[in-house]
Coordinates of C-alpha atoms in Angstrom, one line a residue:
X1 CA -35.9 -42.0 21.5
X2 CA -33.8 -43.4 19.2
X3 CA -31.5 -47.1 19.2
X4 CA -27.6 -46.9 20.1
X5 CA -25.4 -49.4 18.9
X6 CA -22.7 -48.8 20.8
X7 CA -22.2 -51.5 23.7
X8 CA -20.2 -48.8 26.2
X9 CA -23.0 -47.1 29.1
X10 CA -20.7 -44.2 28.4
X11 CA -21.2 -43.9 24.8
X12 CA -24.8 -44.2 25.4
X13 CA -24.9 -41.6 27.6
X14 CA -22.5 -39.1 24.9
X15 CA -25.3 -40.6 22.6
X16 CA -28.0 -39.4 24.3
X17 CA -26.9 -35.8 25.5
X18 CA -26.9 -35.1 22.0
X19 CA -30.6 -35.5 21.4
X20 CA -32.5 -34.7 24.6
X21 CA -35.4 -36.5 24.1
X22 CA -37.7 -36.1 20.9
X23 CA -37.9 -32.2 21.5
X24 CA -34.1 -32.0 22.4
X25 CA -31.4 -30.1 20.8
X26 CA -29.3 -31.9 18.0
X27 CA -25.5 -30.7 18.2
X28 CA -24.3 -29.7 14.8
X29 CA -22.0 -32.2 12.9
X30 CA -18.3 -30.7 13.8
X31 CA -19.0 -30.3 17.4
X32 CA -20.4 -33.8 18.2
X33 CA -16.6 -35.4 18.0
X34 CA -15.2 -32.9 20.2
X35 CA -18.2 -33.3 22.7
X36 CA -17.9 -37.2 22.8
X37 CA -14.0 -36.5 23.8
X38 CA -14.5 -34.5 26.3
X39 CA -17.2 -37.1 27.4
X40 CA -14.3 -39.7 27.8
X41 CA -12.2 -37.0 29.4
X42 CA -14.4 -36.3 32.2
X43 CA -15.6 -40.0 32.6
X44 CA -11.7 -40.8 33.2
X45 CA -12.1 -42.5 30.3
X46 CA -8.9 -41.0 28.9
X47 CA -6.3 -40.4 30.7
X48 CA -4.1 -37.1 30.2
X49 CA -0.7 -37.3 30.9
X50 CA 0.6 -34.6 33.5
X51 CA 2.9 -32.6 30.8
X52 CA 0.3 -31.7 28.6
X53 CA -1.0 -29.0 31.3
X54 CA 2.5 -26.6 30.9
X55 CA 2.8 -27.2 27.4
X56 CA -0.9 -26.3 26.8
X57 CA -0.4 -23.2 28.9
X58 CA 3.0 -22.7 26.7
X59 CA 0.6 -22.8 23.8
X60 CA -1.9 -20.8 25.0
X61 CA 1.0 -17.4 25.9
X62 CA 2.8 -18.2 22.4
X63 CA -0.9 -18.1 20.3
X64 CA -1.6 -14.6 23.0
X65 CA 1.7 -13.3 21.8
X66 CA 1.3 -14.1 18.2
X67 CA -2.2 -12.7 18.2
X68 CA -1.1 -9.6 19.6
X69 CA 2.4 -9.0 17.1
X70 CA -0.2 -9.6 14.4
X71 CA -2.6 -6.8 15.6
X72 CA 0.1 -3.9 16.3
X73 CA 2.0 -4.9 13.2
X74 CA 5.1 -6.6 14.5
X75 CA 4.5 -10.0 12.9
X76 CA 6.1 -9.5 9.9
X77 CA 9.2 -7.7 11.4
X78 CA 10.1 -10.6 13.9
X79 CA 9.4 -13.0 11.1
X80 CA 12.0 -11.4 9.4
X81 CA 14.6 -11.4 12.6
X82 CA 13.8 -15.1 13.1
X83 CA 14.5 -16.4 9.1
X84 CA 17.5 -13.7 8.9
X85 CA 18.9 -15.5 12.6
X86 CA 18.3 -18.8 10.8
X87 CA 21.0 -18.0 7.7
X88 CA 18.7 -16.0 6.0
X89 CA 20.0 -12.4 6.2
X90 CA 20.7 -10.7 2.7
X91 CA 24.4 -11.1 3.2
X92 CA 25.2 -10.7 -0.6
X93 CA 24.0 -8.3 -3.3
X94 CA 24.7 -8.7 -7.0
X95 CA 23.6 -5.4 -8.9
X96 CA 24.0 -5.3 -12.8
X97 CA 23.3 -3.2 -15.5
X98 CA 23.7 0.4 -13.6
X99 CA 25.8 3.1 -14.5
X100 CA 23.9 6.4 -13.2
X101 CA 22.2 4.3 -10.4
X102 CA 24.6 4.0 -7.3
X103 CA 24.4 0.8 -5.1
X104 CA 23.7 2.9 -2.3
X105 CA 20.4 4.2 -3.9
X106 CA 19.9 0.4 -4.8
X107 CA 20.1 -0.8 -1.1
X108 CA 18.3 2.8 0.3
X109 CA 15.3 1.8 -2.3
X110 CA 15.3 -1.7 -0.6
X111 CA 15.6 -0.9 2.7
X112 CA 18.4 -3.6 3.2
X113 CA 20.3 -3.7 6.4
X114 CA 22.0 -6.7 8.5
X115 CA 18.0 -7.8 9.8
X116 CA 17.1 -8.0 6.1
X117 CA 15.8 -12.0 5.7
X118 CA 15.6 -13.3 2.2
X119 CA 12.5 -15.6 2.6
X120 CA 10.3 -12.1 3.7
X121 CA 11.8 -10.0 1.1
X122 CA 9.1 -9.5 -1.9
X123 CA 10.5 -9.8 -5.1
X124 CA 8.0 -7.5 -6.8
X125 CA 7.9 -4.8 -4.5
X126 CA 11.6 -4.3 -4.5
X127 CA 11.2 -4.5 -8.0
X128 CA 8.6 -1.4 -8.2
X129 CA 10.5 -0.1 -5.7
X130 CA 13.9 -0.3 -8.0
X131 CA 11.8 1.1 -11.2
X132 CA 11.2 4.3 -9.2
X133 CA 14.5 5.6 -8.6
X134 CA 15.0 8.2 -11.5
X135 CA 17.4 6.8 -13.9
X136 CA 16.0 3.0 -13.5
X137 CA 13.8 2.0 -16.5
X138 CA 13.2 -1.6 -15.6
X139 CA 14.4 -4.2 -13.2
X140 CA 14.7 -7.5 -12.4
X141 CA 14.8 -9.1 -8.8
X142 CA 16.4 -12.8 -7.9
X143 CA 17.0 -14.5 -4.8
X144 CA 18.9 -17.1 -4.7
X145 CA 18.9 -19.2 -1.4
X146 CA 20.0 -18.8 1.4
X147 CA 21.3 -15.3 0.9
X148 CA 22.2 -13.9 -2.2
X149 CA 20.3 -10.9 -3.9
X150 CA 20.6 -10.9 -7.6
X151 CA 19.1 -7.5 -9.3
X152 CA 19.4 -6.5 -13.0
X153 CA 19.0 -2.7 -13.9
X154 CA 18.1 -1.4 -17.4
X155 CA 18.8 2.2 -17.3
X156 CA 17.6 4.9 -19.3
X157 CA 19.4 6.9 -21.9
X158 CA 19.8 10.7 -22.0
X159 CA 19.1 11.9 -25.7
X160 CA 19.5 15.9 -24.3
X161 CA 19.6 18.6 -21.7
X162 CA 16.9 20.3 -21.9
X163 CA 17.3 24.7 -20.3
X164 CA 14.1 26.0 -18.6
X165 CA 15.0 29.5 -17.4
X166 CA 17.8 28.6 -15.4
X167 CA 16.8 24.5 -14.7
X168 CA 18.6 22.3 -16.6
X169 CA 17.8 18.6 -16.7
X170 CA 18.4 15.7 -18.6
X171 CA 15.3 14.5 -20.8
X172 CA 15.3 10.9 -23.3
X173 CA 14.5 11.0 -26.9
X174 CA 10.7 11.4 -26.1
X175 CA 10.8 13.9 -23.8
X176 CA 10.8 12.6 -20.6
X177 CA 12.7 13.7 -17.4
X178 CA 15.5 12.0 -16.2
X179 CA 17.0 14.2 -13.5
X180 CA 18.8 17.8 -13.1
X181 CA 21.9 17.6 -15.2
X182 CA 25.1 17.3 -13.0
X183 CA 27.6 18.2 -15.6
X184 CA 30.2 15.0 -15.3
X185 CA 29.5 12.8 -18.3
X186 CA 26.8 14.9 -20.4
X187 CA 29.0 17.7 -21.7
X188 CA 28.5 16.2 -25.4
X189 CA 24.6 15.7 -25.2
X190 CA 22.7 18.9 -27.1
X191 CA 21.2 21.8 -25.3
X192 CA 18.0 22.1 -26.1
X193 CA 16.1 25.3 -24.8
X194 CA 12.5 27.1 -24.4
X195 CA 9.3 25.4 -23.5
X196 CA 7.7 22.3 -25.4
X197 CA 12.2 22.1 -26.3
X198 CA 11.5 18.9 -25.1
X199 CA 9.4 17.0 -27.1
X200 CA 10.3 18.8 -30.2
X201 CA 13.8 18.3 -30.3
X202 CA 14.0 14.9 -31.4
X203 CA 11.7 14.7 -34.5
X204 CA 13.9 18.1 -35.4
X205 CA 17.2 17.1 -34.6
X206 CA 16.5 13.3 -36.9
X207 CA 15.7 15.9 -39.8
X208 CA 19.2 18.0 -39.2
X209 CA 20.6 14.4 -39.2
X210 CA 20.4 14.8 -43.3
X211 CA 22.7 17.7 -43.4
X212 CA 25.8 15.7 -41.4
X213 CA 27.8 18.4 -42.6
X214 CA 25.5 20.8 -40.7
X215 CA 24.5 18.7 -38.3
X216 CA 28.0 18.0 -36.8
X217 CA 28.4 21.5 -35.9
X218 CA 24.8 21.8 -33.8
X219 CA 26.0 22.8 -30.0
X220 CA 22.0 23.9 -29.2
X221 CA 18.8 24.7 -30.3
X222 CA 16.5 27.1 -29.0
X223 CA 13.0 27.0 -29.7
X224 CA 11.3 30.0 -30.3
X225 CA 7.6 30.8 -29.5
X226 CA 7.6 27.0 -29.8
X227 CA 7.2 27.5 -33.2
X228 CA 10.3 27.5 -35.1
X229 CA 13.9 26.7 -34.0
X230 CA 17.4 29.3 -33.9
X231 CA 20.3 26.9 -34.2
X232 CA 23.4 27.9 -32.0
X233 CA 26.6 26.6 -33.7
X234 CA 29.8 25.6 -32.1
X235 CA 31.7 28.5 -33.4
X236 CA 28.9 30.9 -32.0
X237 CA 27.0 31.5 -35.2
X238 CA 23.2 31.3 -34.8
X239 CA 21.2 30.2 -37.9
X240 CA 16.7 31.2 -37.9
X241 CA 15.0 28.8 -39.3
X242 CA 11.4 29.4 -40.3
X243 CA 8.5 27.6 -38.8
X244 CA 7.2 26.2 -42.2
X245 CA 9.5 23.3 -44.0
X246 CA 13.1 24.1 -42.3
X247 CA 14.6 21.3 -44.1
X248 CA 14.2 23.4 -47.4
X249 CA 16.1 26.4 -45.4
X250 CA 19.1 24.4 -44.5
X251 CA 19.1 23.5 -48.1
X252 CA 19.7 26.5 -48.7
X253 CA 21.9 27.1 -46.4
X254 CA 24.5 24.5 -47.5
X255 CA 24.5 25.9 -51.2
X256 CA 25.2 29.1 -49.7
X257 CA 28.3 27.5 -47.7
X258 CA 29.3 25.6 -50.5
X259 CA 30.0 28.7 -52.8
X260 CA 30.9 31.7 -50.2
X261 CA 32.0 29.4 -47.1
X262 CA 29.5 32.0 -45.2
X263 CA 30.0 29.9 -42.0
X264 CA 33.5 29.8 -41.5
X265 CA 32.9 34.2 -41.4
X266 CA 32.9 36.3 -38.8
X267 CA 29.1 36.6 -38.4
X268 CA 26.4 36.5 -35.9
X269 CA 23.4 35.0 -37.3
X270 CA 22.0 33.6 -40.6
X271 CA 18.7 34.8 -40.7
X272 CA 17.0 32.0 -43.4
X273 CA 12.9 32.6 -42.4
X274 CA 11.9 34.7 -45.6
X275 CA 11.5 32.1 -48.6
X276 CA 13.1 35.1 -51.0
X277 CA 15.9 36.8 -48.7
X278 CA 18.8 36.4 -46.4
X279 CA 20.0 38.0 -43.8
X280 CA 23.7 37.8 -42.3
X281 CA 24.7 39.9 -38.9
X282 CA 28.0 40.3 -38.4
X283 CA 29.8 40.1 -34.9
X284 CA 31.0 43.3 -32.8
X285 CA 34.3 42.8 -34.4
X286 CA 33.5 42.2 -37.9
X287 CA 31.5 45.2 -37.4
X288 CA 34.4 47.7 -36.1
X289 CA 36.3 45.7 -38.5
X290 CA 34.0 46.6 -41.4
X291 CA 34.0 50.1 -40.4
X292 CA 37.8 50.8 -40.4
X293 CA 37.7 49.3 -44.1
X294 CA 35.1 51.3 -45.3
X295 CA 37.1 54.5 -43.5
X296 CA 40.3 53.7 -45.1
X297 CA 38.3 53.4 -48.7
X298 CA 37.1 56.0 -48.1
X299 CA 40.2 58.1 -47.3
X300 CA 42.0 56.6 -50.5
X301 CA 39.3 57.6 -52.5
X302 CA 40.0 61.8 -51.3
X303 CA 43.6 60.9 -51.8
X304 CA 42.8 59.5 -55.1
X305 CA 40.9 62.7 -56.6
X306 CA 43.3 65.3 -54.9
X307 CA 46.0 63.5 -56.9
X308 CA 44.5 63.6 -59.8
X309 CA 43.9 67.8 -59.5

């Protein structure tokens, strides 16, 4: 047995039910309050009032109903109706920065729509979601209360269009894929063709930046067993460069232009991988050309002797 202090027979008995005797059963801590209500609730103690019993039963279907959204996965959508019916709907959307990315990608990438709340919206997942659309190198995501959407783009640059059998796409400066090429707005980039064209180009293309002379005149570059590179000019004249110190080649090259204007001729190709020897190809038409010169020579030359008989 054990001494109760309270003066109340009914508190005596709460008291008592929760040690039965010596050998009886001791509640644990947290349920012993609960248990001495419900004491006083029985005893008619307390009193509830009348309204309690619909509003508990209110209670009761509103915790069923969020239980069960909760366990099919609905929560978070009628979350997002209820804040968006409040004034929290995405009803403005500032997008900055983007001049490849279209604000229709932006919003697709978001999902946004007219259900779209503000306070559910995670700002780091429509960021990731924003850095995966292809021209997108970074982004930034702000919301600004109640309903304003403010996203930054950084975009990345295209350096060249890189030719893979008949897939052309636009690459950066280290290589990396952009997207196909399109045409509108890229006609100026450099073509750059042949497997491993890629990643090669731009280490190649910063040494042809010496020459501006040369390099001014660059309209693609194919390389070759990738190896070496063939430099297509803009007035269709293709330069070989060896694989082994190119820079010294060009070198060369430029001396030769600056005494004989070689490639302002009507030529094919430069041919400039043998250290000791150079190679020039003329066109179809320098060619034919070539041959009627050498004919008529040749014809004035008879004419000559039978004059001189």
């Amino acid at each position: 047995m054990f001494a109760l202090n309270a003066t109340s027979s009914r508190k005596a008995r709460i008291a008592f039910a929760a040690r039965d005797g010596e050998n009886g059963r001791v509640l644990p801590r947290f349920l012993r309050r609960p248990a001495r209500f419900f004491a006083k609730v029985f005893d008619g103690e307390i009193v509830i009032p009348r309204f309690v019993e619909p509003v508990g039963l209110v209670g009761i279907f509103a915790a069923t109903a969020l239980y069960g959204s909760v366990v099919s996965g609905q929560f978070g959508g009628a979350a997002e109706r209820v804040t968006a019916a409040l004034g929290f709907a995405v009803n403005e959307v500032e997008v900055s920065g983007h001049r490849n990315t279209s604000e229709v990608a932006v919003f697709e990438a978001l999902g946004l729509d007219e259900f779209t709340s503000l306070i559910s919206l995670d700002a780091a997942e429509a960021r990731k979601a924003l850095e995966s659309l292809p021209w997108v190198e970074t982004a930034t995501v702000r919301k600004v209360y109640p309903g304003k959407l403010e996203i930054g783009l950084e975009e990345r640059r295209a350096f060249a269009i890189w030719q893979t059998g008949e897939t052309l796409s636009l690459i950066e400066r280290d290589g990396r894929v952009i997207g196909a090429y399109g045409g509108a707005g890229f006609a100026s980039l450099p073509l750059v063709v042949g497997p491993g064209a890629a990643t090669a180009a731009a280490p190649f293309m910063e040494m042809l930046s010496r020459y501006p002379r040369f390099a001014s005149q660059v309209k693609a570059l194919i390389h070759v067993g990738e190896r070496r590179w063939d430099v297509r000019l803009a007035n269709g004249i293709t330069v070989k460069l060896p694989a082994e110190a190119p820079e010294k080649a060009v070198e060369r090259l430029m001396a030769m232009d600056e005494q004989t204007q070689i490639l302002s001729r009507d030529i094919a190709s430069v041919d400039l991988r043998l250290e000791d020897r150079t190679t020039v190809a003329l066109t179809e038409n320098a060619m034919l050309r070539r041959a009627a010169a050498l004919e008529a020579r040749a014809k004035a030359i008879k004419a000559s002797k039978r004059s001189s008989i």
